[in-house]
Amino acid sequence: MSFDQDLEFIEMGVKKLKRQLEGDPEAIVTMVDKMSLYTKVYNLCTQRGSPVSPRELYDKYKELIIEYIMSTVLPSLQEKCDEEILIQLVEMWGIHKKMVHKLFLYFQYLDHGYVSRNSLPPLHEVGLTCFHDLVFKEFKDKVRDAIISMIAQQREGKPFDGDSIKSVLDIFVQHGIEIGFEEAMLKEAAIYYSNKASSLVRKFSYREYMLKANECLQREKTGVSCYLNASTEAALLEVVRNEFLSLFAGHYLEREKSRFLTLLAHENAEELSRMFRPFSKDAIWSHMAEPLSNIFKNHVHMEAIALARDTAMNGQEFIQKAIKLHEKCLKYINECFQEHDRFRQALAYVFHWLCNTAVGGRQPLELLASFCDDLLKKDCGKRLSDKAIEETFEKAVKLLPYVYAKDHFLKLYRENLARRLLSESANDDRERKILVKIKQQIGNWFQHPMKRMVDDITSTRENQLSFRDYIDRNSSIRPGIDFAVTVLSQGLWPDFKLADLDLPPEMEKCKEVFGEYYQWKNKDRKLTWIPSAGTCNVVGRFEPKTMELIMTPVQAAALLLFNSTNRLSYSEIMTQLNMTEDNVVGLLYSLSCAKHKILIKEPAMKTISPTDYFEFNSKFTDKMASIKIPPPPVAKSKKATEGVNKDCRWTIDASIVRIMKSQKVMAQKELVKECVKELGHMFKPELKMIKKRIEGLMARYFLERDSQDPELLRYLP
Amino acid sequence: MRRSSTKKAGQAASAARANPSAADLLRTASSKATSKELERIDSLFSAYANGTSGLVDPEGIESLCADLEVDHTDVRILMLAWKMKAERQGYFTLDEWRRGLKSLKADTISKLKKALPQLEKEVKRQSNFADFYAYAFCYCLTEEKQKNIDIENICELLDLVLGNQFRAQVDYFVEYLKAQNDYKVINMDQWTGFLRFCNEISFPDFSNYDPELAWPLVLDNFVDWMQAKQG
């Protein structure tokens, strides 16, 4: 066969295939046809002196494809638009792919041999590239416009073929052809919704406008989900949202803001919640959160300022009102503002200010500590039920996270706790429950020592039973006085002033008995006695009537001296008790110049001096049968503050060293940031203090400044 | 006859020079001063040195200053000490003396006097000044293990060392140091910080001062104090 004949043979075969693919019932490519075509190609490639060279064959292949496209595919697409073009394109592409595949079967030998040997694009690629260049590129704009107009029609309510859109988009994506679809679509959506929003704004109130806007968003979302990918979908929704919101600011914002403020001022929670009810949390109304939360913040701030400046209130009232304000705001946030973050932040801002700004010279944290103490003291239990106390406490502790110097608060709390636990009405169960509530608010880091304090009291009670047992079993060592000992673990409890003194023999005997018991029970522990703490019930036989006096063992020791004589001098008392001067002064003051004057002082001035004389006040009486003598005064709160400051310094030092040890080299700014972060849950260290500590550590050769870069600090091992 | 003998000597001498030993090379390469100069430097030393201690002591320095017509509190003496790398304030050892005068190429009093302006210029150069500044601090640490200098002396030292360059900063800082109570002494870190402060921070507005950076706390307080003054 000649060149032309061979080629014509091939052309015929291809034409037949085409017709078959187009659905021509008469064109059936049989097995024989396939085989003969294949053989033809094979022969042409392998025969020596073949009329057709492989190159020519290759070119012919390409020519055939192109011719097919030009004659069949292009015309079919030319006149179409909208849906039809999409469907047609998908169909044509499908046919083409089949065609290329089938042709490949015939031209296989060419592909394996000639093509790969000469590094030419393989045949199927040629086929695809042709379609690419001739069809896709040619029609991509038309396709895009078709899709966009289909989307627009969908918005107007026309039926919609999402699948064909998806198929076409997929094809283009697969072949990496950029049709600028996303851009055009977003632009078109913006125009559409801008118009829509304008029309709505003129007709509807704010709520209705937002509802409609929400509707549009939902519709878009369901509409495009079948054919758009996630990121394009998100971009589209963003555009829609923006179009609606851009008009909101101009038309509705001011009105809504003033309405919101009025509702707040009138405390109209009902209306406030209705304002936001139709919208879910992440829907359109979130944009309003910023202006409204600012209004909310300012409003609450005003209330807080008024509260802080009210000098007529005492500490208790202040805390109560602060709690009330806090609860009210929480109610708004939870019920009306759908717990939106911005409102939470607004509340946090105001209460951070309120809980750390001094009120009438006292820090809120001190007032809070006193408030908690009052709640938990014995007499409160008479006025309020257990449940009420717990509820009030729970609300009060919610203020704790706002306090910066939490460690200071806890130190005060611990002192109060110690006092409560050592009083007669210690309720260790309730104290434990309360500690849990505090833990819930500010974390666990402080809790351990305080919990152990409570445990001490619990174990003391158990101990007491076992001690009684011990005495009962060993009758010879009866102490003679009915007494109980509270054993405290050292280091947990606030420091007691160890008033060293000589106790009367009765008390000494008690000490001895218990000491033996305790040694027997706990062999490796050492006891140190604190007579200034604890209570002693003393029977006072006064002329008017006999009364019971409740006081500390130290005071009892002093009074017992008067059993042997009616009158003693200051120095006699001091010698007999073997006490230091400071302790004696406070002690005698509490017995002679305070509320209950058990001793008469000569001269009668209200200050104790070493030349005073003291006499038993036999005429003393009170309408009660049993009274409590106030203990000797001790300067407490100043110590707490001093202690806290010192602790502060060491804590910061420790933190700095810790950070630098792990980092080895660090910029000063970073170090400060890390330090503040690390200590933030306890207190807020000031920049100046941290700087001072850093300089101190440099002087002690823990750190040094880098010689090249003064901002850099280095850890010195 | 003589001429020929001189010639011979000259020839011999040049012959010697033509094959120099390693030691010769070293000597000529390392120090520009000849042995004559070294001798003069040494004798100058002994003129001021205390016979028993073998050092130039404060008395000797005073008479040196008199001869140089420079006040003994003048900063140029400090600069001289720096050049010598003198370790102990008020004293110069023979090594230090040699070091200083050799590098200044001064072996007589008049040469030394003439070298002083040159020395000033050298110190004022950026590359040297920081070193000189730090040296000035260390030089004043007279006690063993002393790490800090008290406020009074610091004020004087600041005036001496920085007075020319940063008159305003020094004056105000000195005023502040005397007025405040937080610091009784100044340490090296604060001292070097102040020079950096003078060089980098715009005065007196402090517009580029950032207390969050690693400036010593004393300077933070100084800036606060200045800003309070300026209202």
CSV table of N, CA, C and O in Angstrom, one decimal, chain A residues 668-669 672 687-689 691-692 695 698-699 701 705 710-712, chain B residues 147 183 189-190 196 210-217 220-221 224:
chain,number,residue,atom,x,y,z
A,668,GLN,N,16.0,40.7,77.5
A,668,GLN,CA,15.4,41.2,78.8
A,668,GLN,C,13.9,41.3,78.7
A,668,GLN,O,13.1,40.9,79.6
A,669,LYS,N,13.4,41.8,77.5
A,669,LYS,CA,12.0,42.1,77.3
A,669,LYS,C,11.2,40.7,77.4
A,669,LYS,O,10.2,40.6,78.0
A,672,VAL,N,11.0,39.4,81.0
A,672,VAL,CA,10.0,40.1,81.8
A,672,VAL,C,8.6,39.5,81.4
A,672,VAL,O,7.8,39.2,82.3
A,687,LEU,N,6.7,46.0,86.4
A,687,LEU,CA,7.9,46.0,85.6
A,687,LEU,C,9.1,46.4,86.4
A,687,LEU,O,10.2,45.9,86.4
A,688,LYS,N,8.9,47.5,87.2
A,688,LYS,CA,10.1,48.1,88.0
A,688,LYS,C,10.6,47.1,89.0
A,688,LYS,O,11.8,47.0,89.2
A,689,MET,N,9.7,46.4,89.6
A,689,MET,CA,10.1,45.4,90.6
A,689,MET,C,10.9,44.3,89.9
A,689,MET,O,12.0,43.9,90.4
A,691,LYS,N,12.6,44.5,87.2
A,691,LYS,CA,13.9,45.0,86.8
A,691,LYS,C,14.8,45.1,88.0
A,691,LYS,O,16.0,44.7,87.9
A,692,LYS,N,14.3,45.5,89.1
A,692,LYS,CA,15.1,45.6,90.3
A,692,LYS,C,15.7,44.2,90.7
A,692,LYS,O,16.8,44.1,91.1
A,695,GLU,N,18.4,43.2,88.5
A,695,GLU,CA,19.7,43.9,88.8
A,695,GLU,C,20.3,43.3,90.0
A,695,GLU,O,21.5,43.1,90.1
A,698,MET,N,22.0,40.2,89.1
A,698,MET,CA,23.2,40.5,88.4
A,698,MET,C,24.3,40.8,89.4
A,698,MET,O,25.5,40.3,89.3
A,699,ALA,N,24.0,41.5,90.4
A,699,ALA,CA,25.0,41.8,91.5
A,699,ALA,C,25.4,40.6,92.2
A,699,ALA,O,26.6,40.5,92.7
A,701,TYR,N,25.8,37.7,90.8
A,701,TYR,CA,26.4,36.8,89.8
A,701,TYR,C,25.5,35.7,89.4
A,701,TYR,O,26.1,34.6,89.1
A,705,ARG,N,24.9,40.7,81.8
A,705,ARG,CA,24.5,41.3,80.6
A,705,ARG,C,25.5,41.0,79.5
A,705,ARG,O,26.7,41.0,79.8
A,710,PRO,N,23.3,44.9,74.9
A,710,PRO,CA,22.9,45.1,76.3
A,710,PRO,C,21.5,44.6,76.6
A,710,PRO,O,21.1,44.5,77.8
A,711,GLU,N,20.7,44.3,75.6
A,711,GLU,CA,19.4,43.7,75.8
A,711,GLU,C,19.4,42.3,76.2
A,711,GLU,O,18.4,41.7,76.7
A,712,LEU,N,20.5,41.6,76.0
A,712,LEU,CA,20.6,40.2,76.2
A,712,LEU,C,21.1,39.8,77.5
A,712,LEU,O,22.1,40.4,78.0
B,147,LYS,N,33.0,46.7,94.5
B,147,LYS,CA,32.3,46.5,93.2
B,147,LYS,C,31.6,47.8,92.9
B,147,LYS,O,31.2,47.9,91.7
B,183,TYR,N,19.4,54.8,95.8
B,183,TYR,CA,20.7,54.3,95.6
B,183,TYR,C,21.8,55.0,96.3
B,183,TYR,O,21.8,56.2,96.3
B,189,ASP,N,27.3,48.1,85.9
B,189,ASP,CA,26.2,48.0,84.9
B,189,ASP,C,25.5,49.3,84.7
B,189,ASP,O,25.3,49.8,83.6
B,190,GLN,N,25.2,49.9,85.9
B,190,GLN,CA,24.6,51.2,85.8
B,190,GLN,C,25.5,52.3,85.2
B,190,GLN,O,25.1,53.1,84.4
B,196,ARG,N,25.7,54.6,77.5
B,196,ARG,CA,24.8,54.2,76.3
B,196,ARG,C,23.7,55.1,76.3
B,196,ARG,O,23.2,55.5,75.2
B,210,ASP,N,12.6,53.9,76.2
B,210,ASP,CA,11.6,52.8,76.4
B,210,ASP,C,12.0,52.1,77.7
B,210,ASP,O,12.9,51.3,77.7
B,211,PRO,N,11.2,52.3,78.8
B,211,PRO,CA,11.6,51.7,80.1
B,211,PRO,C,11.5,50.2,80.0
B,211,PRO,O,12.0,49.5,80.9
B,212,GLU,N,10.8,49.7,79.0
B,212,GLU,CA,10.7,48.2,78.9
B,212,GLU,C,11.9,47.5,78.4
B,212,GLU,O,12.1,46.3,78.6
B,213,LEU,N,12.8,48.3,77.9
B,213,LEU,CA,14.1,47.8,77.4
B,213,LEU,C,15.0,47.6,78.6
B,213,LEU,O,14.7,48.0,79.7
B,214,ALA,N,16.2,47.1,78.3
B,214,ALA,CA,17.1,46.8,79.4
B,214,ALA,C,17.9,47.9,80.0
B,214,ALA,O,19.1,47.8,80.3
B,215,TRP,N,17.3,49.1,80.2
B,215,TRP,CA,18.0,50.2,80.8
B,215,TRP,C,18.0,49.9,82.3
B,215,TRP,O,17.0,49.5,82.9
B,216,PRO,N,19.1,50.2,83.0
B,216,PRO,CA,19.1,50.0,84.5
B,216,PRO,C,18.0,50.8,85.1
B,216,PRO,O,17.7,51.9,84.6
B,217,LEU,N,17.4,50.3,86.2
B,217,LEU,CA,16.3,50.9,86.8
B,217,LEU,C,16.6,52.3,87.3
B,217,LEU,O,15.7,53.2,87.2
B,220,ASP,N,15.6,54.5,84.6
B,220,ASP,CA,14.2,54.7,84.5
B,220,ASP,C,13.7,55.7,85.4
B,220,ASP,O,12.9,56.6,85.1
B,221,ASN,N,14.2,55.6,86.7
B,221,ASN,CA,13.8,56.6,87.7
B,221,ASN,C,14.3,58.0,87.4
B,221,ASN,O,13.5,58.9,87.6
B,224,ASP,N,11.9,59.4,84.8
B,224,ASP,CA,10.6,59.8,85.5
B,224,ASP,C,10.8,61.1,86.2
B,224,ASP,O,9.9,62.0,86.1
